[in-house]
PDB file of C-alpha atoms in Angstrom:
ATOM      1  CA  MET F   1     149.850 -82.996 201.690  1.00  0.00           C
ATOM      2  CA  HIS F   2     149.147 -82.425 197.993  1.00  0.00           C
ATOM      3  CA  LYS F   3     149.226 -86.253 197.518  1.00  0.00           C
ATOM      4  CA  PHE F   4     146.741 -86.820 200.105  1.00  0.00           C
ATOM      5  CA  LYS F   5     144.537 -84.173 198.471  1.00  0.00           C
ATOM      6  CA  THR F   6     144.915 -85.700 195.227  1.00  0.00           C
ATOM      7  CA  LEU F   7     144.059 -89.181 196.662  1.00  0.00           C
ATOM      8  CA  ALA F   8     140.966 -87.956 198.265  1.00  0.00           C
ATOM      9  CA  TYR F   9     139.819 -86.111 195.247  1.00  0.00           C
ATOM     10  CA  PHE F  10     140.378 -89.434 193.292  1.00  0.00           C
ATOM     11  CA  LEU F  11     138.465 -91.391 195.765  1.00  0.00           C
ATOM     12  CA  VAL F  12     135.478 -89.093 195.594  1.00  0.00           C
ATOM     13  CA  CYS F  13     135.513 -89.222 191.772  1.00  0.00           C
ATOM     14  CA  CYS F  14     135.543 -92.845 191.927  1.00  0.00           C
ATOM     15  CA  SER F  15     132.708 -93.020 194.418  1.00  0.00           C
ATOM     16  CA  LEU F  16     130.700 -90.655 192.301  1.00  0.00           C
ATOM     17  CA  MET F  17     131.254 -92.837 189.180  1.00  0.00           C
ATOM     18  CA  TYR F  18     130.383 -96.031 191.076  1.00  0.00           C
ATOM     19  CA  SER F  19     127.219 -94.356 192.547  1.00  0.00           C
ATOM     20  CA  CYS F  20     126.249 -93.105 188.963  1.00  0.00           C
ATOM     21  CA  SER F  21     126.948 -96.532 187.513  1.00  0.00           C
ATOM     22  CA  GLU F  22     125.043 -98.245 190.202  1.00  0.00           C
ATOM     23  CA  TYR F  23     122.033 -95.919 189.654  1.00  0.00           C
ATOM     24  CA  GLN F  24     121.913 -96.482 185.951  1.00  0.00           C
ATOM     25  CA  LYS F  25     122.218-100.348 186.511  1.00  0.00           C
ATOM     26  CA  VAL F  26     119.155-100.146 188.961  1.00  0.00           C
ATOM     27  CA  LEU F  27     117.330 -97.763 186.829  1.00  0.00           C
ATOM     28  CA  ASN F  28     117.586 -99.812 183.663  1.00  0.00           C
ATOM     29  CA  LYS F  29     117.793-103.369 184.828  1.00  0.00           C
ATOM     30  CA  GLY F  30     117.030-103.493 188.434  1.00  0.00           C
ATOM     31  CA  ALA F  31     114.256-105.411 190.169  1.00  0.00           C
ATOM     32  CA  THR F  32     111.300-103.311 191.409  1.00  0.00           C
ATOM     33  CA  GLU F  33     112.373-103.765 195.083  1.00  0.00           C
ATOM     34  CA  GLU F  34     115.963-102.599 194.123  1.00  0.00           C
ATOM     35  CA  GLN F  35     114.516 -99.568 192.315  1.00  0.00           C
ATOM     36  CA  TYR F  36     112.382 -98.692 195.166  1.00  0.00           C
ATOM     37  CA  LYS F  37     115.300 -98.721 197.629  1.00  0.00           C
ATOM     38  CA  MET F  38     117.460 -96.743 195.124  1.00  0.00           C
ATOM     39  CA  ALA F  39     114.633 -94.221 194.752  1.00  0.00           C
ATOM     40  CA  VAL F  40     114.499 -93.762 198.525  1.00  0.00           C
ATOM     41  CA  LYS F  41     118.323 -93.461 198.624  1.00  0.00           C
ATOM     42  CA  MET F  42     118.354 -90.777 195.917  1.00  0.00           C
ATOM     43  CA  TYR F  43     115.526 -88.894 197.887  1.00  0.00           C
ATOM     44  CA  GLU F  44     117.149 -88.955 201.122  1.00  0.00           C
ATOM     45  CA  THR F  45     120.613 -87.864 199.495  1.00  0.00           C
ATOM     46  CA  GLN F  46     118.616 -84.972 197.814  1.00  0.00           C
ATOM     47  CA  ASN F  47     119.071 -86.446 194.364  1.00  0.00           C
ATOM     48  CA  TYR F  48     115.405 -85.594 193.653  1.00  0.00           C
ATOM     49  CA  ASP F  49     115.564 -85.758 189.890  1.00  0.00           C
ATOM     50  CA  LYS F  50     116.948 -89.217 190.024  1.00  0.00           C
ATOM     51  CA  ALA F  51     114.459 -90.158 192.685  1.00  0.00           C
ATOM     52  CA  ILE F  52     111.626 -88.918 190.706  1.00  0.00           C
ATOM     53  CA  ARG F  53     112.812 -91.130 187.593  1.00  0.00           C
ATOM     54  CA  LEU F  54     112.805 -94.259 189.745  1.00  0.00           C
ATOM     55  CA  PHE F  55     109.626 -93.589 191.505  1.00  0.00           C
ATOM     56  CA  GLU F  56     107.950 -93.313 188.105  1.00  0.00           C
ATOM     57  CA  LYS F  57     109.263 -96.758 187.400  1.00  0.00           C
ATOM     58  CA  VAL F  58     107.981 -98.433 190.658  1.00  0.00           C
ATOM     59  CA  THR F  59     104.644 -96.558 191.172  1.00  0.00           C
ATOM     60  CA  PRO F  60     102.675 -99.257 189.011  1.00  0.00           C
ATOM     61  CA  SER F  61     104.153-102.074 191.073  1.00  0.00           C
ATOM     62  CA  TYR F  62     103.121-100.550 194.387  1.00  0.00           C
ATOM     63  CA  ARG F  63      99.910 -99.122 193.625  1.00  0.00           C
ATOM     64  CA  GLY F  64      97.484-100.231 196.397  1.00  0.00           C
ATOM     65  CA  LYS F  65     100.288-101.332 198.656  1.00  0.00           C
ATOM     66  CA  PRO F  66     101.478 -99.852 202.056  1.00  0.00           C
ATOM     67  CA  GLN F  67     104.448 -98.231 200.652  1.00  0.00           C
ATOM     68  CA  MET F  68     102.237 -96.064 198.116  1.00  0.00           C
ATOM     69  CA  GLU F  69     101.626 -93.609 200.715  1.00  0.00           C
ATOM     70  CA  ARG F  70     105.314 -92.850 201.348  1.00  0.00           C
ATOM     71  CA  ILE F  71     106.041 -93.001 197.618  1.00  0.00           C
ATOM     72  CA  GLU F  72     103.411 -90.489 196.550  1.00  0.00           C
ATOM     73  CA  PHE F  73     104.629 -87.993 199.353  1.00  0.00           C
ATOM     74  CA  MET F  74     108.214 -88.393 198.353  1.00  0.00           C
ATOM     75  CA  VAL F  75     107.318 -87.901 194.674  1.00  0.00           C
ATOM     76  CA  ALA F  76     105.406 -84.586 195.569  1.00  0.00           C
ATOM     77  CA  GLN F  77     108.326 -83.337 197.848  1.00  0.00           C
ATOM     78  CA  SER F  78     111.048 -84.315 195.225  1.00  0.00           C
ATOM     79  CA  ASN F  79     109.113 -82.363 192.678  1.00  0.00           C
ATOM     80  CA  PHE F  80     108.631 -79.282 194.993  1.00  0.00           C
ATOM     81  CA  ASN F  81     112.423 -79.440 195.804  1.00  0.00           C
ATOM     82  CA  GLU F  82     113.120 -79.543 191.994  1.00  0.00           C
ATOM     83  CA  LYS F  83     110.963 -76.385 191.607  1.00  0.00           C
ATOM     84  CA  ASN F  84     108.348 -78.360 189.537  1.00  0.00           C
ATOM     85  CA  TYR F  85     105.729 -76.438 191.524  1.00  0.00           C
ATOM     86  CA  SER F  86     102.679 -77.085 189.340  1.00  0.00           C
ATOM     87  CA  ILE F  87     103.344 -80.935 189.286  1.00  0.00           C
ATOM     88  CA  ALA F  88     104.197 -80.766 193.070  1.00  0.00           C
ATOM     89  CA  GLY F  89     100.705 -79.075 193.608  1.00  0.00           C
ATOM     90  CA  PHE F  90      99.110 -81.947 191.644  1.00  0.00           C
ATOM     91  CA  TYR F  91     100.816 -84.586 193.610  1.00  0.00           C
ATOM     92  CA  PHE F  92     100.401 -83.052 197.122  1.00  0.00           C
ATOM     93  CA  ASN F  93      96.706 -82.512 196.505  1.00  0.00           C
ATOM     94  CA  ARG F  94      96.326 -86.221 195.107  1.00  0.00           C
ATOM     95  CA  PHE F  95      97.874 -87.380 198.310  1.00  0.00           C
ATOM     96  CA  THR F  96      95.412 -85.574 200.508  1.00  0.00           C
ATOM     97  CA  ASN F  97      92.599 -87.177 198.521  1.00  0.00           C
ATOM     98  CA  ASN F  98      94.164 -90.655 198.406  1.00  0.00           C
ATOM     99  CA  PHE F  99      95.583 -90.811 202.000  1.00  0.00           C
ATOM    100  CA  THR F 100      92.624 -89.184 204.092  1.00  0.00           C
ATOM    101  CA  LYS F 101      94.028 -90.786 207.299  1.00  0.00           C
ATOM    102  CA  SER F 102      97.671 -90.069 206.808  1.00  0.00           C
ATOM    103  CA  SER F 103      99.476 -88.179 209.518  1.00  0.00           C
ATOM    104  CA  LYS F 104     100.983 -86.095 206.615  1.00  0.00           C
ATOM    105  CA  LYS F 105      97.629 -85.117 205.213  1.00  0.00           C
ATOM    106  CA  GLU F 106      97.732 -81.581 206.887  1.00  0.00           C
ATOM    107  CA  GLU F 107     101.308 -80.906 205.714  1.00  0.00           C
ATOM    108  CA  ALA F 108     100.374 -82.152 202.234  1.00  0.00           C
ATOM    109  CA  ALA F 109      97.366 -79.862 202.028  1.00  0.00           C
ATOM    110  CA  PHE F 110      99.397 -76.666 202.946  1.00  0.00           C
ATOM    111  CA  LEU F 111     102.174 -77.746 200.499  1.00  0.00           C
ATOM    112  CA  ALA F 112      99.726 -78.228 197.730  1.00  0.00           C
ATOM    113  CA  ALA F 113      98.530 -74.766 198.169  1.00  0.00           C
ATOM    114  CA  TYR F 114     101.921 -73.338 198.497  1.00  0.00           C
ATOM    115  CA  SER F 115     103.281 -75.163 195.421  1.00  0.00           C
ATOM    116  CA  TYR F 116     100.345 -73.716 193.388  1.00  0.00           C
ATOM    117  CA  LYS F 117     101.231 -70.284 194.679  1.00  0.00           C
ATOM    118  CA  LEU F 118     104.779 -70.503 193.738  1.00  0.00           C
ATOM    119  CA  ALA F 119     103.742 -71.820 190.238  1.00  0.00           C
ATOM    120  CA  SER F 120     101.273 -69.062 189.609  1.00  0.00           C
ATOM    121  CA  PRO F 121     102.806 -66.271 187.395  1.00  0.00           C
ATOM    122  CA  ARG F 122     102.399 -62.668 187.681  1.00  0.00           C
ATOM    123  CA  PHE F 123      98.917 -61.259 187.547  1.00  0.00           C
ATOM    124  CA  SER F 124      99.052 -60.237 183.752  1.00  0.00           C
ATOM    125  CA  ILE F 125      99.334 -63.789 182.805  1.00  0.00           C
ATOM    126  CA  ASP F 126      97.019 -66.948 182.724  1.00  0.00           C
ATOM    127  CA  PRO F 127      95.690 -67.069 186.344  1.00  0.00           C
ATOM    128  CA  THR F 128      94.878 -71.009 186.263  1.00  0.00           C
ATOM    129  CA  GLU F 129      97.467 -71.887 188.943  1.00  0.00           C
ATOM    130  CA  THR F 130      96.640 -68.698 190.757  1.00  0.00           C
ATOM    131  CA  ASN F 131      93.000 -69.740 191.025  1.00  0.00           C
ATOM    132  CA  LYS F 132      94.067 -73.290 192.297  1.00  0.00           C
ATOM    133  CA  ALA F 133      96.319 -71.601 194.849  1.00  0.00           C
ATOM    134  CA  LEU F 134      93.531 -69.551 196.221  1.00  0.00           C
ATOM    135  CA  ASP F 135      91.048 -72.565 196.218  1.00  0.00           C
ATOM    136  CA  ALA F 136      93.686 -74.583 197.953  1.00  0.00           C
ATOM    137  CA  PHE F 137      94.377 -72.180 200.773  1.00  0.00           C
ATOM    138  CA  GLN F 138      90.710 -71.389 201.251  1.00  0.00           C
ATOM    139  CA  SER F 139      90.347 -75.188 201.716  1.00  0.00           C
ATOM    140  CA  PHE F 140      93.389 -75.441 204.102  1.00  0.00           C
ATOM    141  CA  ILE F 141      92.001 -72.542 206.081  1.00  0.00           C
ATOM    142  CA  ASN F 142      88.494 -74.084 206.485  1.00  0.00           C
ATOM    143  CA  THR F 143      89.828 -77.541 207.400  1.00  0.00           C
ATOM    144  CA  TYR F 144      92.727 -76.748 209.608  1.00  0.00           C
ATOM    145  CA  PRO F 145      91.723 -73.794 211.523  1.00  0.00           C
ATOM    146  CA  ASN F 146      94.079 -74.513 214.315  1.00  0.00           C
ATOM    147  CA  SER F 147      97.024 -75.332 212.322  1.00  0.00           C
ATOM    148  CA  ASP F 148     100.459 -74.019 213.287  1.00  0.00           C
ATOM    149  CA  LYS F 149     100.498 -72.964 209.399  1.00  0.00           C
ATOM    150  CA  ILE F 150      97.122 -70.917 209.804  1.00  0.00           C
ATOM    151  CA  ILE F 151      98.752 -67.423 209.930  1.00  0.00           C
ATOM    152  CA  GLU F 152     100.971 -68.205 206.943  1.00  0.00           C
ATOM    153  CA  ALA F 153      97.961 -69.699 205.096  1.00  0.00           C
ATOM    154  CA  ASN F 154      95.929 -66.456 205.751  1.00  0.00           C
ATOM    155  CA  LYS F 155      98.740 -64.333 204.516  1.00  0.00           C
ATOM    156  CA  TYR F 156      99.343 -66.133 201.233  1.00  0.00           C
ATOM    157  CA  TYR F 157      95.583 -66.328 200.707  1.00  0.00           C
ATOM    158  CA  ALA F 158      95.336 -62.409 201.087  1.00  0.00           C
ATOM    159  CA  GLU F 159      98.365 -62.008 198.709  1.00  0.00           C
ATOM    160  CA  ILE F 160      96.847 -64.234 196.073  1.00  0.00           C
ATOM    161  CA  ARG F 161      93.431 -62.695 196.280  1.00  0.00           C
ATOM    162  CA  SER F 162      95.052 -59.182 195.950  1.00  0.00           C
ATOM    163  CA  LYS F 163      96.868 -60.519 192.815  1.00  0.00           C
ATOM    164  CA  LEU F 164      93.649 -61.637 191.190  1.00  0.00           C
ATOM    165  CA  GLU F 165      91.751 -58.560 192.219  1.00  0.00           C
ATOM    166  CA  LYS F 166      94.179 -56.587 190.497  1.00  0.00           C
ATOM    167  CA  LYS F 167      94.240 -58.862 187.469  1.00  0.00           C
ATOM    168  CA  TYR F 168      90.429 -58.528 186.948  1.00  0.00           C
ATOM    169  CA  PHE F 169      90.641 -54.707 187.385  1.00  0.00           C
ATOM    170  CA  GLU F 170      93.244 -54.563 184.628  1.00  0.00           C
ATOM    171  CA  ILE F 171      91.356 -56.638 182.252  1.00  0.00           C
ATOM    172  CA  ALA F 172      88.192 -54.683 182.853  1.00  0.00           C
ATOM    173  CA  LYS F 173      90.299 -51.356 182.036  1.00  0.00           C
ATOM    174  CA  THR F 174      91.938 -53.043 178.961  1.00  0.00           C
ATOM    175  CA  TYR F 175      88.374 -53.714 177.594  1.00  0.00           C
ATOM    176  CA  TYR F 176      87.351 -50.138 178.200  1.00  0.00           C
ATOM    177  CA  LYS F 177      90.764 -48.865 176.719  1.00  0.00           C
ATOM    178  CA  THR F 178      90.350 -51.049 173.450  1.00  0.00           C
ATOM    179  CA  ALA F 179      86.562 -50.215 172.915  1.00  0.00           C
ATOM    180  CA  ASP F 180      87.347 -47.542 170.309  1.00  0.00           C
ATOM    181  CA  TYR F 181      88.738 -50.302 168.169  1.00  0.00           C
ATOM    182  CA  ASP F 182      86.104 -52.845 168.899  1.00  0.00           C
ATOM    183  CA  LEU F 183      82.608 -51.356 170.192  1.00  0.00           C
ATOM    184  CA  ARG F 184      81.850 -54.705 171.687  1.00  0.00           C
ATOM    185  CA  ASN F 185      84.374 -53.995 174.273  1.00  0.00           C
ATOM    186  CA  TYR F 186      82.218 -51.299 175.839  1.00  0.00           C
ATOM    187  CA  LYS F 187      79.711 -54.116 176.914  1.00  0.00           C
ATOM    188  CA  ALA F 188      82.763 -56.364 177.818  1.00  0.00           C
ATOM    189  CA  ALA F 189      84.071 -53.644 180.074  1.00  0.00           C
ATOM    190  CA  ILE F 190      80.928 -52.833 181.915  1.00  0.00           C
ATOM    191  CA  GLN F 191      80.224 -56.671 182.496  1.00  0.00           C
ATOM    192  CA  ALA F 192      83.898 -56.948 183.773  1.00  0.00           C
ATOM    193  CA  PHE F 193      83.635 -54.196 186.243  1.00  0.00           C
ATOM    194  CA  ASP F 194      80.387 -55.956 187.571  1.00  0.00           C
ATOM    195  CA  ASN F 195      82.253 -59.177 187.899  1.00  0.00           C
ATOM    196  CA  LEU F 196      85.020 -57.343 189.874  1.00  0.00           C
ATOM    197  CA  LEU F 197      82.601 -55.655 192.247  1.00  0.00           C
ATOM    198  CA  GLU F 198      80.705 -58.857 192.796  1.00  0.00           C
ATOM    199  CA  ASP F 199      83.634 -61.224 193.197  1.00  0.00           C
ATOM    200  CA  PHE F 200      85.645 -58.937 195.509  1.00  0.00           C
ATOM    201  CA  LEU F 201      83.166 -57.082 197.847  1.00  0.00           C
ATOM    202  CA  GLY F 202      84.978 -54.172 199.270  1.00  0.00           C
ATOM    203  CA  THR F 203      87.711 -54.153 196.751  1.00  0.00           C
ATOM    204  CA  LYS F 204      90.082 -51.303 196.880  1.00  0.00           C
ATOM    205  CA  TYR F 205      89.367 -50.538 193.287  1.00  0.00           C
ATOM    206  CA  LYS F 206      85.817 -49.787 193.780  1.00  0.00           C
ATOM    207  CA  GLU F 207      85.564 -46.114 193.252  1.00  0.00           C
ATOM    208  CA  GLU F 208      87.856 -46.349 190.193  1.00  0.00           C
ATOM    209  CA  ALA F 209      85.818 -49.309 188.896  1.00  0.00           C
ATOM    210  CA  LEU F 210      82.533 -47.655 189.168  1.00  0.00           C
ATOM    211  CA  TYR F 211      83.865 -44.440 187.634  1.00  0.00           C
ATOM    212  CA  PHE F 212      85.446 -46.553 184.648  1.00  0.00           C
ATOM    213  CA  GLN F 213      82.082 -48.447 184.371  1.00  0.00           C
ATOM    214  CA  LEU F 214      80.374 -45.180 183.880  1.00  0.00           C
ATOM    215  CA  LYS F 215      82.822 -44.029 181.360  1.00  0.00           C
ATOM    216  CA  ALA F 216      82.316 -47.139 179.246  1.00  0.00           C
ATOM    217  CA  ALA F 217      78.457 -46.842 179.553  1.00  0.00           C
ATOM    218  CA  HIS F 218      78.761 -43.212 178.668  1.00  0.00           C
ATOM    219  CA  ASP F 219      80.890 -43.648 175.716  1.00  0.00           C
ATOM    220  CA  PHE F 220      79.099 -46.648 174.533  1.00  0.00           C
ATOM    221  CA  VAL F 221      75.754 -44.288 174.213  1.00  0.00           C
ATOM    222  CA  LEU F 222      77.731 -41.752 172.208  1.00  0.00           C
ATOM    223  CA  LYS F 223      78.890 -44.400 169.839  1.00  0.00           C
ATOM    224  CA  SER F 224      75.493 -46.033 169.437  1.00  0.00           C
ATOM    225  CA  THR F 225      72.917 -45.331 166.704  1.00  0.00           C
ATOM    226  CA  ASP F 226      69.900 -43.382 167.896  1.00  0.00           C
ATOM    227  CA  ARG F 227      67.646 -46.464 167.881  1.00  0.00           C
ATOM    228  CA  ARG F 228      69.757 -48.192 170.642  1.00  0.00           C
ATOM    229  CA  LYS F 229      70.621 -45.143 172.811  1.00  0.00           C
ATOM    230  CA  LEU F 230      67.771 -44.808 174.954  1.00  0.00           C
ATOM    231  CA  GLU F 231      68.232 -48.150 176.520  1.00  0.00           C
ATOM    232  CA  ARG F 232      71.905 -47.512 176.921  1.00  0.00           C
ATOM    233  CA  ILE F 233      71.261 -44.011 178.327  1.00  0.00           C
ATOM    234  CA  GLU F 234      69.101 -45.565 181.155  1.00  0.00           C
ATOM    235  CA  SER F 235      72.138 -47.900 181.944  1.00  0.00           C
ATOM    236  CA  ALA F 236      74.608 -45.151 181.868  1.00  0.00           C
ATOM    237  CA  VAL F 237      72.545 -43.030 184.276  1.00  0.00           C
ATOM    238  CA  GLU F 238      72.284 -45.971 186.558  1.00  0.00           C
ATOM    239  CA  ALA F 239      75.989 -46.326 186.710  1.00  0.00           C
ATOM    240  CA  HIS F 240      76.246 -42.703 187.608  1.00  0.00           C
ATOM    241  CA  GLU F 241      73.760 -43.288 190.476  1.00  0.00           C
ATOM    242  CA  ARG F 242      75.872 -46.112 191.752  1.00  0.00           C
ATOM    243  CA  LEU F 243      79.162 -43.987 191.833  1.00  0.00           C
ATOM    244  CA  GLN F 244      77.330 -41.265 193.418  1.00  0.00           C
ATOM    245  CA  LYS F 245      75.568 -43.360 196.117  1.00  0.00           C
ATOM    246  CA  SER F 246      78.741 -45.188 196.908  1.00  0.00           C
ATOM    247  CA  PHE F 247      81.189 -42.321 196.823  1.00  0.00           C
ATOM    248  CA  PRO F 248      79.222 -39.068 197.369  1.00  0.00           C
ATOM    249  CA  GLU F 249      82.673 -37.123 197.758  1.00  0.00           C
ATOM    250  CA  SER F 250      84.285 -39.044 194.949  1.00  0.00           C
ATOM    251  CA  ILE F 251      87.215 -37.492 193.200  1.00  0.00           C
ATOM    252  CA  TYR F 252      85.475 -38.211 190.010  1.00  0.00           C
ATOM    253  CA  THR F 253      82.089 -36.254 190.787  1.00  0.00           C
ATOM    254  CA  GLU F 254      82.767 -33.334 188.547  1.00  0.00           C
ATOM    255  CA  ASP F 255      83.670 -35.527 185.550  1.00  0.00           C
ATOM    256  CA  ALA F 256      80.924 -37.869 186.444  1.00  0.00           C
ATOM    257  CA  ASN F 257      78.346 -35.019 186.440  1.00  0.00           C
ATOM    258  CA  ALA F 258      79.596 -33.689 183.352  1.00  0.00           C
ATOM    259  CA  MET F 259      78.895 -37.210 181.617  1.00  0.00           C
ATOM    260  CA  LEU F 260      75.500 -37.246 183.145  1.00  0.00           C
ATOM    261  CA  ALA F 261      74.819 -33.811 181.725  1.00  0.00           C
ATOM    262  CA  THR F 262      75.752 -35.225 178.314  1.00  0.00           C
ATOM    263  CA  LEU F 263      73.539 -38.165 178.809  1.00  0.00           C
ATOM    264  CA  GLN F 264      70.518 -35.907 179.566  1.00  0.00           C
ATOM    265  CA  ILE F 265      71.172 -33.838 176.502  1.00  0.00           C
ATOM    266  CA  GLU F 266      71.257 -36.902 174.496  1.00  0.00           C
ATOM    267  CA  LYS F 267      67.955 -38.168 176.086  1.00  0.00           C
ATOM    268  CA  THR F 268      66.212 -34.988 175.236  1.00  0.00           C
ATOM    269  CA  ARG F 269      67.473 -34.966 171.691  1.00  0.00           C
ATOM    270  CA  ILE F 270      66.316 -38.713 171.198  1.00  0.00           C
ATOM    271  CA  ASP F 271      63.041 -37.911 172.798  1.00  0.00           C
ATOM    272  CA  VAL F 272      62.487 -34.969 170.498  1.00  0.00           C
ATOM    273  CA  ILE F 273      63.311 -37.055 167.441  1.00  0.00           C
ATOM    274  CA  ALA F 274      60.807 -39.783 168.856  1.00  0.00           C
ATOM    275  CA  ALA F 275      58.050 -37.182 169.314  1.00  0.00           C
ATOM    276  CA  GLU F 276      58.515 -35.645 165.845  1.00  0.00           C
ATOM    277  CA  ARG F 277      58.303 -39.203 164.294  1.00  0.00           C
ATOM    278  CA  GLU F 278      55.125 -39.935 166.094  1.00  0.00           C
ATOM    279  CA  THR F 279      53.615 -36.560 164.735  1.00  0.00           C
ATOM    280  CA  SER F 280      54.614 -37.260 161.317  1.00  0.00           C
ATOM    281  CA  GLN F 281      53.116 -40.788 161.476  1.00  0.00           C
ATOM    282  CA  ASN F 282      49.829 -39.413 162.916  1.00  0.00           C
ATOM    283  CA  LEU F 283      49.617 -36.919 160.202  1.00  0.00           C
ATOM    284  CA  LEU F 284      50.087 -39.595 157.606  1.00  0.00           C
ATOM    285  CA  LYS F 285      47.279 -41.630 159.013  1.00  0.00           C
ATOM    286  CA  GLN F 286      44.957 -38.714 158.667  1.00  0.00           C
TER     287      GLN F 286
END
């Protein structure tokens, strides 16, 4: 029995060695047709990394030919199976553009979006792939409303949108929290909260966003020179009005009203200074 196991192991090893030797031979010196056949063989036996290398070799020769549709889909699928999700998304997306009448177009469109989703990092990192996934799922939902993948697509779209929503909220808060070190970040925070509220209507962060926008506007007034305060006080008061109008029973009402009182005191002080300056100038003219 042991001899049979040893023999079987030996035969498997020989088979693998021959297979590897054959692959290398075709990869390096094979004719285009041989490389194509070997690429398909590698794909079908789930040797996706080897399939990709061979497909890269034969693609220039098959461009514009009937085989190209199958090649491009297998390249995309191979990269997906190798977890090269960003590359897979690119190839699936290109497939949908290049082969508009293909029976696999719908599948490729979904897999393009799904690949970008899997490639997208957590919300705190560069959102490039996340934005691609959001756009791709939106396109899929619009193009294939009756697809058997529509429920899944809507679910992923909602997840990605929530991820971006959280990201932009955290970015806006970061601008506010770092404004003590760079006063320009007060303006950046105010604008970032505006962008969040415009891009994500009905966002779950709306109340908190309006509150922090008010805080940024309020603190910016206090850090500004008297010459710039009147204009900024007006903006801060408008921020208070937005919060009060949207959330009359806000948990931040007490703090918001305290900030409004401070702004009113500052406005009164600036108005007095302006009036005194005007009086002095009039006396000098007499």
